[in-house]
Short mmCIF file of C-alpha atoms and ligand atoms in Angstrom, two decimals:
data_model
loop_
_atom_site.label_atom_id
_atom_site.label_comp_id
_atom_site.label_asym_id
_atom_site.label_seq_id
_atom_site.Cartn_x
_atom_site.Cartn_y
_atom_site.Cartn_z
CA MET F 799 0.01 0.00 0.00
CA PRO F 800 1.46 3.43 -0.90
CA VAL F 801 2.73 5.58 1.91
CA ASP F 802 3.30 9.37 1.36
CA SER F 803 6.80 9.46 -0.22
CA ASN F 804 7.44 13.01 1.18
CA GLN F 805 7.03 11.69 4.64
CA LYS F 806 10.20 10.87 6.64
CA VAL F 807 9.67 8.19 9.26
CA SER F 808 12.08 7.20 11.97
CA VAL F 809 11.69 3.82 13.67
CA ILE F 810 13.59 3.64 16.95
CA GLY F 811 14.62 0.00 17.77
CA LEU F 812 15.21 -2.42 14.90
CA GLY F 813 14.09 -5.58 16.69
CA TYR F 814 11.31 -8.09 15.90
CA ILE F 815 8.72 -5.37 15.49
CA GLY F 816 10.73 -2.29 14.54
CA LEU F 817 12.58 -3.75 11.63
CA PRO F 818 9.57 -5.41 9.85
CA THR F 819 7.58 -2.17 10.46
CA ALA F 820 10.32 0.01 9.12
CA ALA F 821 10.72 -2.22 6.03
CA LEU F 822 6.97 -2.23 5.32
CA ILE F 823 6.61 1.53 5.53
CA ALA F 824 9.68 1.80 3.33
CA ARG F 825 8.14 -0.50 0.75
CA GLY F 826 5.14 1.82 0.68
CA GLY F 827 7.41 4.58 -0.52
CA ALA F 828 8.28 6.70 2.51
CA GLN F 829 11.85 7.64 3.45
CA VAL F 830 12.54 5.53 6.49
CA VAL F 831 15.46 5.70 8.93
CA GLY F 832 15.83 2.77 11.30
CA VAL F 833 17.64 3.78 14.50
CA ASP F 834 19.36 1.26 16.80
CA VAL F 835 21.91 1.40 19.60
CA SER F 836 23.79 -1.57 18.11
CA ALA F 837 26.41 -0.81 15.50
CA HIS F 838 26.17 -4.37 14.36
CA VAL F 839 22.46 -4.09 13.70
CA VAL F 840 22.96 -0.81 11.84
CA GLU F 841 25.68 -2.24 9.72
CA THR F 842 23.76 -5.39 8.93
CA VAL F 843 20.62 -3.57 7.87
CA ASN F 844 22.58 -1.02 5.79
CA SER F 845 24.13 -3.92 3.87
CA GLY F 846 20.61 -5.12 3.03
CA ARG F 847 20.73 -8.12 5.46
CA VAL F 848 18.72 -8.96 8.60
CA HIS F 849 19.78 -9.95 12.09
CA ILE F 850 16.48 -11.67 13.01
CA GLU F 851 14.61 -14.62 11.51
CA GLU F 852 11.21 -13.83 10.22
CA VAL F 853 9.38 -15.18 7.14
CA ASP F 854 10.10 -13.06 4.03
CA LEU F 855 11.79 -10.30 5.95
CA ASP F 856 15.24 -10.81 4.36
CA GLY F 857 13.96 -10.26 0.82
CA LEU F 858 11.91 -7.21 1.85
CA VAL F 859 14.76 -5.47 3.68
CA GLN F 860 17.16 -6.23 0.86
CA GLY F 861 14.77 -4.59 -1.64
CA VAL F 862 13.97 -1.46 0.38
CA VAL F 863 17.61 -0.93 1.29
CA SER F 864 18.79 -1.29 -2.27
CA ARG F 865 16.05 1.13 -3.46
CA GLY F 866 17.23 3.68 -0.96
CA ASN F 867 13.93 3.80 0.99
CA LEU F 868 15.33 2.31 4.23
CA ARG F 869 18.65 3.05 5.89
CA ALA F 870 19.85 2.43 9.41
CA SER F 871 21.64 4.80 11.73
CA LEU F 872 22.89 5.07 15.27
CA GLU F 873 21.54 8.64 15.44
CA VAL F 874 17.99 10.03 15.48
CA GLU F 875 17.35 12.53 12.70
CA PRO F 876 14.57 15.16 12.28
CA SER F 877 11.51 13.33 10.86
CA ASP F 878 7.73 13.70 10.51
CA VAL F 879 6.81 10.56 12.34
CA PHE F 880 8.73 8.70 15.08
CA ILE F 881 7.84 5.19 16.03
CA ILE F 882 9.33 3.83 19.22
CA ALA F 883 9.59 -0.05 19.27
CA VAL F 884 12.12 -0.97 22.02
CA PRO F 885 11.94 -3.66 24.66
CA THR F 886 10.13 -3.35 27.98
CA PRO F 887 11.54 -6.21 30.11
CA VAL F 888 10.22 -7.17 33.48
CA ALA F 889 12.69 -6.72 36.36
CA GLU F 890 13.56 -9.38 38.93
CA ASP F 891 10.75 -8.17 41.22
CA ARG F 892 8.32 -8.43 38.28
CA ALA F 893 8.18 -4.59 37.90
CA PRO F 894 8.05 -3.40 34.25
CA ASP F 895 11.23 -1.68 33.16
CA ILE F 896 10.40 1.26 30.92
CA SER F 897 13.96 2.61 30.92
CA TYR F 898 14.54 1.72 27.21
CA ILE F 899 11.47 3.72 26.23
CA LEU F 900 12.51 6.76 28.22
CA LYS F 901 16.08 6.45 26.80
CA ALA F 902 14.62 6.31 23.28
CA ALA F 903 12.36 9.36 24.03
CA ARG F 904 15.45 11.25 25.20
CA THR F 905 17.09 10.65 21.83
CA VAL F 906 13.95 11.67 19.93
CA ALA F 907 13.34 14.92 21.93
CA PRO F 908 16.02 17.10 20.33
CA ALA F 909 14.79 16.21 16.87
CA LEU F 910 11.19 17.16 17.47
CA LYS F 911 9.47 20.04 15.68
CA ALA F 912 5.91 21.31 15.54
CA GLY F 913 3.66 19.05 13.49
CA ASP F 914 5.54 15.81 14.34
CA VAL F 915 3.81 12.62 15.37
CA VAL F 916 5.39 10.39 18.01
CA ILE F 917 4.00 6.84 18.38
CA LEU F 918 4.95 4.33 21.09
CA GLU F 919 4.51 0.65 20.04
CA SER F 920 6.36 -1.09 22.86
CA THR F 921 4.27 -3.08 25.30
CA SER F 922 3.92 -0.65 28.19
CA PRO F 923 2.39 -0.35 31.63
CA VAL F 924 -0.65 1.97 31.73
CA GLY F 925 0.59 5.60 31.92
CA THR F 926 3.82 5.16 30.00
CA THR F 927 2.72 7.34 27.02
CA GLU F 928 1.95 10.12 29.41
CA ALA F 929 5.28 9.61 31.12
CA MET F 930 6.95 9.96 27.77
CA ARG F 931 4.93 13.17 27.11
CA ASP F 932 6.10 14.47 30.50
CA LEU F 933 9.69 13.80 29.58
CA PHE F 934 9.22 15.71 26.29
CA THR F 935 7.79 18.62 28.28
CA GLN F 936 10.87 18.73 30.45
CA LEU F 937 13.33 18.41 27.51
CA ARG F 938 11.45 20.61 25.07
CA PRO F 939 9.85 23.53 26.98
CA ASP F 940 9.71 25.36 23.67
CA LEU F 941 7.08 22.93 22.30
CA LYS F 942 3.49 22.75 23.56
CA MET F 943 2.59 19.21 24.55
CA PRO F 944 -0.91 17.62 24.19
CA MET F 945 -2.70 17.16 27.50
CA GLN F 946 -5.23 14.58 28.69
CA ASN F 947 -7.82 17.39 29.22
CA GLY F 948 -7.83 17.75 25.40
CA ALA F 949 -5.47 20.74 25.17
CA ALA F 950 -3.81 20.44 21.73
CA GLY F 951 -0.06 20.40 21.41
CA ASP F 952 2.51 21.34 18.81
CA ILE F 953 3.17 17.62 18.36
CA ALA F 954 0.85 14.60 18.49
CA ILE F 955 1.66 11.67 20.85
CA ALA F 956 -0.07 8.27 20.63
CA TYR F 957 0.23 4.62 21.73
CA CYS F 958 -0.38 1.92 19.17
CA PRO F 959 0.46 -1.67 20.32
CA GLU F 960 1.82 -4.17 17.95
CA ARG F 961 -0.11 -7.53 18.07
CA VAL F 962 1.66 -9.64 15.49
CA LEU F 963 2.41 -13.34 15.76
CA PRO F 964 6.09 -14.30 15.24
CA GLY F 965 6.32 -16.24 12.00
CA ARG F 966 3.41 -14.14 10.49
CA ILE F 967 4.64 -10.71 11.30
CA LEU F 968 4.64 -9.23 7.79
CA VAL F 969 1.19 -10.49 7.09
CA GLU F 970 -0.30 -9.53 10.39
CA LEU F 971 1.30 -5.99 10.37
CA ILE F 972 -0.90 -5.27 7.32
CA ASP F 973 -3.97 -7.29 8.03
CA ASN F 974 -4.58 -7.06 11.75
CA ASP F 975 -6.85 -4.39 13.27
CA ARG F 976 -4.99 -1.72 15.17
CA CYS F 977 -5.91 0.12 18.27
CA ILE F 978 -4.59 3.62 18.39
CA GLY F 979 -4.68 5.60 21.61
CA GLY F 980 -3.96 9.32 21.62
CA ILE F 981 -3.08 11.56 24.55
CA THR F 982 -5.82 13.68 22.95
CA PRO F 983 -8.43 12.71 20.23
CA ARG F 984 -6.49 14.91 17.88
CA CYS F 985 -3.29 12.92 18.58
CA ALA F 986 -5.22 9.74 17.87
CA ARG F 987 -6.49 11.12 14.55
CA LYS F 988 -2.98 12.11 13.48
CA ALA F 989 -1.63 8.62 14.29
CA LEU F 990 -4.63 7.05 12.58
CA ALA F 991 -3.88 8.95 9.35
CA PHE F 992 -0.33 7.50 9.47
CA TYR F 993 -1.36 3.87 10.00
CA ARG F 994 -4.13 3.94 7.49
CA GLN F 995 -1.52 4.29 4.72
CA PHE F 996 -0.20 0.73 5.24
CA VAL F 997 -2.68 -1.19 7.44
CA ARG F 998 -5.52 -2.98 5.74
CA GLY F 999 -7.11 -4.07 9.02
CA GLN F 1000 -9.44 -1.66 10.84
CA CYS F 1001 -7.81 1.16 12.81
CA ILE F 1002 -9.81 2.19 15.86
CA THR F 1003 -8.98 5.12 18.07
CA THR F 1004 -9.17 5.46 21.80
CA THR F 1005 -7.14 7.03 24.68
CA ALA F 1006 -3.44 6.19 25.19
CA ARG F 1007 -4.15 4.64 28.57
CA ALA F 1008 -6.91 2.37 27.18
CA ALA F 1009 -4.68 1.31 24.32
CA GLU F 1010 -1.86 0.40 26.72
CA MET F 1011 -4.31 -1.74 28.73
CA VAL F 1012 -5.69 -3.33 25.51
CA LYS F 1013 -2.28 -4.77 24.76
CA LEU F 1014 -1.72 -6.11 28.25
CA VAL F 1015 -5.22 -7.51 28.41
CA GLU F 1016 -4.89 -9.44 25.09
CA ASN F 1017 -1.81 -11.32 26.26
CA SER F 1018 -3.24 -11.81 29.73
CA PHE F 1019 -6.42 -13.23 28.32
CA ARG F 1020 -4.36 -15.86 26.44
CA ASP F 1021 -2.26 -16.53 29.57
CA VAL F 1022 -5.30 -17.16 31.77
CA ASN F 1023 -6.88 -19.43 29.15
CA ILE F 1024 -3.69 -21.46 28.69
CA ALA F 1025 -3.48 -21.67 32.48
CA PHE F 1026 -6.96 -23.13 32.53
CA ALA F 1027 -5.88 -25.79 30.01
CA ASN F 1028 -2.66 -26.51 31.96
CA GLU F 1029 -4.57 -26.90 35.30
CA LEU F 1030 -7.04 -29.23 33.55
CA SER F 1031 -4.22 -31.35 32.21
CA VAL F 1032 -2.87 -31.92 35.68
CA ILE F 1033 -6.29 -32.81 37.16
CA ALA F 1034 -7.08 -35.06 34.20
CA GLU F 1035 -3.77 -36.91 34.52
CA ARG F 1036 -4.57 -37.67 38.17
CA MET F 1037 -7.98 -38.87 37.20
CA ASP F 1038 -6.66 -41.03 34.34
CA ILE F 1039 -8.53 -39.12 31.69
CA ASP F 1040 -7.21 -38.00 28.31
CA VAL F 1041 -7.25 -34.19 28.65
CA TRP F 1042 -7.03 -33.65 24.87
CA GLU F 1043 -10.09 -35.74 24.31
CA VAL F 1044 -11.92 -33.88 27.03
CA ILE F 1045 -10.96 -30.51 25.50
CA ARG F 1046 -11.85 -31.65 22.00
CA LEU F 1047 -15.29 -32.76 23.22
CA ALA F 1048 -15.99 -29.77 25.44
CA ASN F 1049 -15.02 -27.46 22.51
CA ARG F 1050 -17.98 -28.86 20.58
CA HIS F 1051 -20.13 -26.72 22.81
CA PRO F 1052 -20.85 -23.58 20.85
CA ARG F 1053 -19.59 -21.20 23.52
CA VAL F 1054 -16.66 -23.20 24.85
CA ASN F 1055 -13.11 -22.79 23.31
CA ILE F 1056 -10.48 -24.29 25.67
CA LEU F 1057 -6.83 -23.76 24.62
CA GLN F 1058 -4.14 -26.49 24.56
CA PRO F 1059 -2.08 -27.56 27.55
CA GLY F 1060 1.66 -27.77 27.23
CA PRO F 1061 4.93 -27.69 29.26
CA GLY F 1062 4.32 -24.00 30.21
CA VAL F 1063 4.09 -20.70 28.36
CA GLY F 1064 7.06 -19.31 26.39
CA GLY F 1065 7.93 -16.37 24.22
CA HIS F 1066 8.59 -12.78 25.29
CA CYS F 1067 5.10 -11.43 25.67
CA ILE F 1068 2.51 -13.78 27.17
CA ALA F 1069 4.62 -14.84 30.09
CA VAL F 1070 5.67 -11.25 30.79
CA ASP F 1071 2.85 -8.80 30.04
CA PRO F 1072 0.40 -10.09 32.65
CA TRP F 1073 2.95 -9.03 35.37
CA PHE F 1074 2.49 -5.44 34.16
CA ILE F 1075 -1.06 -5.59 35.23
CA VAL F 1076 -0.27 -7.42 38.46
CA HIS F 1077 2.25 -4.73 39.24
CA GLY F 1078 -0.29 -1.99 38.48
CA ASP F 1079 -2.86 -3.37 40.95
CA PRO F 1080 -1.50 -6.29 42.96
CA GLU F 1081 -4.48 -6.43 45.27
CA ASN F 1082 -7.10 -6.95 42.54
CA ALA F 1083 -5.14 -8.83 39.84
CA ARG F 1084 -5.63 -12.16 41.57
CA LEU F 1085 -6.68 -14.37 38.72
CA ILE F 1086 -4.04 -12.88 36.39
CA ARG F 1087 -1.29 -13.59 38.97
CA THR F 1088 -2.58 -17.06 39.66
CA ALA F 1089 -2.60 -17.90 35.95
CA ARG F 1090 1.11 -16.91 35.73
CA GLU F 1091 1.87 -19.13 38.67
CA VAL F 1092 -0.09 -22.07 37.21
CA ASN F 1093 1.66 -21.79 33.85
CA ASP F 1094 5.14 -21.51 35.39
CA GLY F 1095 4.22 -24.35 37.79
CA LYS F 1096 3.35 -26.49 34.81
CA THR F 1097 7.02 -26.46 33.72
CA ASP F 1098 8.04 -27.84 37.19
CA TYR F 1099 5.31 -30.46 37.06
CA VAL F 1100 6.41 -31.64 33.58
CA VAL F 1101 10.03 -31.97 34.84
CA ALA F 1102 8.86 -34.09 37.81
CA ARG F 1103 6.54 -36.33 35.64
CA ALA F 1104 9.20 -36.86 32.92
CA SER F 1105 11.71 -37.70 35.63
CA ASP F 1106 9.29 -40.37 37.06
CA LEU F 1107 9.12 -41.93 33.65
CA ILE F 1108 12.89 -41.77 33.02
CA ASP F 1109 13.52 -43.36 36.42
CA GLU F 1110 11.28 -46.24 35.52
CA PHE F 1111 13.52 -47.17 32.57
CA PRO F 1112 17.07 -46.78 33.91
CA GLY F 1113 18.70 -48.54 30.94
CA GLU F 1114 17.07 -46.44 28.22
CA THR F 1115 18.29 -43.38 26.38
CA VAL F 1116 15.81 -40.50 26.49
CA ALA F 1117 14.73 -38.35 23.52
CA CYS F 1118 13.34 -34.94 24.22
CA LEU F 1119 11.33 -33.81 21.23
CA GLY F 1120 11.48 -30.09 20.53
CA LEU F 1121 13.21 -27.02 22.10
CA ALA F 1122 11.32 -24.12 20.34
CA PHE F 1123 8.87 -22.03 22.33
CA LYS F 1124 6.09 -23.07 19.96
CA PRO F 1125 5.63 -25.35 16.91
CA ASN F 1126 7.35 -24.95 13.62
CA ILE F 1127 9.58 -21.94 14.44
CA ASP F 1128 13.27 -21.72 15.28
CA ASP F 1129 12.94 -19.33 18.30
CA PHE F 1130 14.24 -20.91 21.45
CA ARG F 1131 14.21 -17.81 23.71
CA GLU F 1132 12.09 -18.14 26.82
CA SER F 1133 11.09 -21.60 25.80
CA PRO F 1134 9.49 -23.91 28.37
CA ALA F 1135 10.79 -26.88 26.29
CA VAL F 1136 14.36 -25.63 26.76
CA LYS F 1137 13.72 -25.21 30.49
CA VAL F 1138 12.39 -28.74 30.85
CA ALA F 1139 15.01 -30.41 28.64
CA ALA F 1140 17.90 -28.55 30.24
CA ARG F 1141 16.76 -29.57 33.75
CA LEU F 1142 16.50 -33.20 32.57
CA ALA F 1143 19.96 -32.88 30.89
CA ARG F 1144 21.45 -31.56 34.11
CA ARG F 1145 20.00 -34.47 36.01
CA TYR F 1146 20.43 -37.32 33.57
CA GLY F 1147 23.46 -36.01 31.53
CA ARG F 1148 24.47 -38.30 28.59
CA ARG F 1149 21.21 -40.19 28.69
CA ILE F 1150 19.43 -37.23 27.24
CA ARG F 1151 19.17 -36.58 23.46
CA LEU F 1152 17.60 -33.45 22.05
CA VAL F 1153 15.64 -33.71 18.79
CA GLU F 1154 15.08 -30.30 17.25
CA PRO F 1155 14.89 -30.00 13.45
CA TYR F 1156 15.16 -26.13 13.77
CA ALA F 1157 18.46 -26.11 15.73
CA GLN F 1158 21.90 -26.27 14.29
CA ALA F 1159 23.47 -26.38 17.74
CA LEU F 1160 22.20 -26.70 21.35
CA PRO F 1161 21.35 -23.53 23.23
CA MET F 1162 23.84 -22.55 25.97
CA GLU F 1163 21.56 -23.95 28.71
CA PHE F 1164 22.88 -27.43 27.76
CA ALA F 1165 26.56 -26.50 28.07
CA GLY F 1166 28.46 -29.11 30.13
CA THR F 1167 25.51 -31.47 30.54
CA GLY F 1168 26.75 -34.15 28.08
CA ALA F 1169 23.30 -34.09 26.35
CA GLU F 1170 23.48 -34.13 22.51
CA LEU F 1171 21.43 -33.11 19.48
CA MET F 1172 20.13 -36.09 17.50
CA ASP F 1173 17.92 -36.35 14.36
CA LEU F 1174 14.45 -37.88 14.69
CA ASP F 1175 15.26 -41.09 12.71
CA THR F 1176 18.24 -41.92 14.92
CA ALA F 1177 16.27 -41.18 18.08
CA LEU F 1178 13.51 -43.52 16.91
CA GLU F 1179 16.12 -46.19 16.41
CA GLN F 1180 18.09 -45.68 19.58
CA CYS F 1181 15.93 -44.18 22.31
CA GLY F 1182 13.42 -46.06 24.48
CA VAL F 1183 11.85 -43.11 26.33
CA PHE F 1184 10.38 -40.04 24.57
CA VAL F 1185 9.36 -36.73 26.18
CA ILE F 1186 7.37 -34.61 23.70
CA LEU F 1187 7.82 -30.90 24.39
CA VAL F 1188 6.93 -29.20 21.13
CA ASP F 1189 4.20 -30.09 18.60
CA HIS F 1190 6.34 -29.59 15.46
CA ASP F 1191 4.61 -31.06 12.41
CA MET F 1192 7.59 -33.32 11.89
CA PHE F 1193 6.92 -35.03 15.26
CA LYS F 1194 3.16 -35.32 14.60
CA SER F 1195 3.80 -37.29 11.47
CA VAL F 1196 5.57 -40.30 13.14
CA PRO F 1197 3.25 -43.28 12.58
CA VAL F 1198 2.30 -45.32 15.60
CA ASP F 1199 4.12 -48.48 14.42
CA GLU F 1200 7.43 -46.67 14.48
CA ARG F 1201 6.98 -45.75 18.15
CA ALA F 1202 4.76 -48.52 19.56
CA ASP F 1203 7.51 -49.90 21.81
CA LYS F 1204 8.49 -46.46 23.28
CA ALA F 1205 7.64 -45.14 26.73
CA VAL F 1206 6.19 -41.74 26.07
CA TYR F 1207 5.40 -38.63 28.14
CA ASP F 1208 3.50 -36.38 25.71
CA THR F 1209 3.02 -32.83 27.00
CA ARG F 1210 1.40 -31.71 23.78
CA GLY F 1211 -1.09 -34.52 22.99
CA ILE F 1212 0.26 -35.29 19.49
CA TRP F 1213 0.71 -39.03 19.92
CA SER F 1214 -2.76 -39.70 21.19
CA ASP F 1215 -2.78 -43.23 19.80
CA GLN F 1216 0.35 -44.26 21.76
CA PRO F 1217 -0.10 -47.72 23.41
CA ARG F 1218 0.99 -48.09 27.05
CA ARG F 1219 4.31 -49.97 27.38
CA ILE F 1220 3.70 -51.52 30.81
CA SER F 1221 0.52 -51.57 32.77
CA ALA F 1222 1.86 -50.26 36.07
CA ALA F 1223 2.09 -46.80 34.51
CA PRO F 1224 1.32 -43.62 36.36
CA ALA F 1225 -2.12 -42.36 35.29
CA GLY F 1226 -2.85 -40.12 32.40
CA ARG F 1227 -0.86 -39.28 29.32
CA ILE F 1228 2.21 -41.15 30.38
CA ALA F 1229 1.80 -44.06 28.00
CA VAL F 1230 4.12 -46.79 29.17
N1 SAJ D 1056 0.50 -21.98 24.09
C1 SAJ D 1056 0.04 -23.09 24.73
N2 SAJ D 1056 -1.28 -23.42 24.49
C2 SAJ D 1056 -2.03 -22.78 23.55
C3 SAJ D 1056 -1.46 -21.73 22.88
C4 SAJ D 1056 -0.19 -21.35 23.14
O1 SAJ D 1056 0.66 -23.72 25.63
O2 SAJ D 1056 -3.17 -23.25 23.31
C5 SAJ D 1056 1.92 -21.56 24.38
C6 SAJ D 1056 2.84 -21.76 23.22
O3 SAJ D 1056 3.37 -22.99 23.09
C7 SAJ D 1056 3.90 -20.75 23.52
C8 SAJ D 1056 3.12 -19.64 24.28
O4 SAJ D 1056 1.93 -20.17 24.65
O5 SAJ D 1056 4.90 -21.25 24.44
C9 SAJ D 1056 2.92 -18.42 23.48
O6 SAJ D 1056 2.54 -18.67 22.15
P1 SAJ D 1056 1.45 -17.89 21.36
O7 SAJ D 1056 1.35 -18.46 19.97
O8 SAJ D 1056 0.17 -17.94 22.09
O9 SAJ D 1056 1.84 -16.36 21.33
P2 SAJ D 1056 3.17 -15.50 20.96
O10 SAJ D 1056 3.96 -15.29 22.26
O11 SAJ D 1056 3.89 -16.08 19.80
O12 SAJ D 1056 2.50 -14.17 20.45
C10 SAJ D 1056 1.58 -13.44 21.35
C11 SAJ D 1056 0.32 -13.14 20.54
N3 SAJ D 1056 -0.75 -12.65 21.45
C12 SAJ D 1056 -1.95 -13.25 21.51
O13 SAJ D 1056 -2.30 -14.20 20.78
C13 SAJ D 1056 -2.97 -12.63 22.38
C14 SAJ D 1056 0.58 -12.11 19.49
O14 SAJ D 1056 -0.57 -11.67 18.81
C15 SAJ D 1056 1.25 -10.85 20.13
O15 SAJ D 1056 1.62 -9.86 19.17
C16 SAJ D 1056 2.55 -11.32 20.83
O16 SAJ D 1056 2.19 -12.30 21.83
C17 SAJ D 1056 3.21 -10.12 21.43
O17 SAJ D 1056 4.23 -9.65 20.81
O18 SAJ D 1056 2.73 -9.57 22.44
#
């Protein structure tokens, strides 16, 4: 979709969201400068390459850099629109850390001029966009800032959360609806005019505070619902019921849609963002906190249950299937599968084999454990115990006769036809 080619857009932070966003806007025709604190990232992008894995991103970046629409820089330059897309980690005490946002805002402040639009996209605790505005007020007393009471400013400031799924980022950046929150309605309108140029989904305006909460609520909704599935899986295992069958059948009800249990919740968003709400109102965010605890607790539970099975077969080598944080991707950061497998590797050392078609080498969590990467065929030949941690398509396609003699702990419910290997098995999905 065409973007005003006279418009200069700066994207601060060239990570998983910033770089695809910058490249898409550049493809539309705008002059885009991607700003990053890492010289390596700036150099990589300027040479038309990418430092992150995302479907179709490499070709897109190469194209827009070679056409001159995107370049990267360590310095912020005067622009018409500034998009801030930097990380907001959660600190040790679960408090959100907005220091990267404030640091980015400090670098933007000197470049601001009347008429500019500043948009924050980073996941943020409620009130962060106003905090950014307050920082601009301090740093640029010469510019009038927009106020919650509706007073117009010389610049527009808005919050517009990203909501794209890793692996589908370029598609979802265009097709997903966007929620755009302005400090004032005028700020929202200005940001809306910008997004409408390249977003095909609906763009809906609101206040900055509501938009901040929308983002946190979306990921908390998913976390709470996964926690429900994870809690069910533990209860069903104790009752010797197949939880996946129960979920499948319950979901036939027109108003029931239970998510899937697993070894815990991974990625950088769903396991983090709910803490921003808990931190904002610890007294009332009881369900949201409990969901986090249930999901983290499921990882410990899986380690304990897998260990029970491994201990029952002391002579067997153990294959852990999958390390990614979700199926069919090569992202191992914050992965519950890595957490489980690494704990098993520390405990059982050389008995553990890791099968991960998306990994060239083992993540550092396995250093010194003696555990090794192995391909699926060899694991099926050599290993007697299988712990399924990720539902990659490749694992789903193993026919039952190739694994009939294996002892299996299936945390993802992909080998539902697995026969039990001995009858004295613990209840539930441990099929031994
Ligand atoms: N998971 C389950 N059971 C399920 C679904 C997911 O255990 O039924 C686990 C996955 O295995 C994974 C984790 O949850 O470990 C998260 O995976 P995901 O696919 O649910 O989400 P992410 O982290 O890849 O992306 C989420 C998305 N948010 C929502 O779906 C509400 C995405 O739209 C957001 O943009 C992204 O977080 C973000 O950046 O905030």
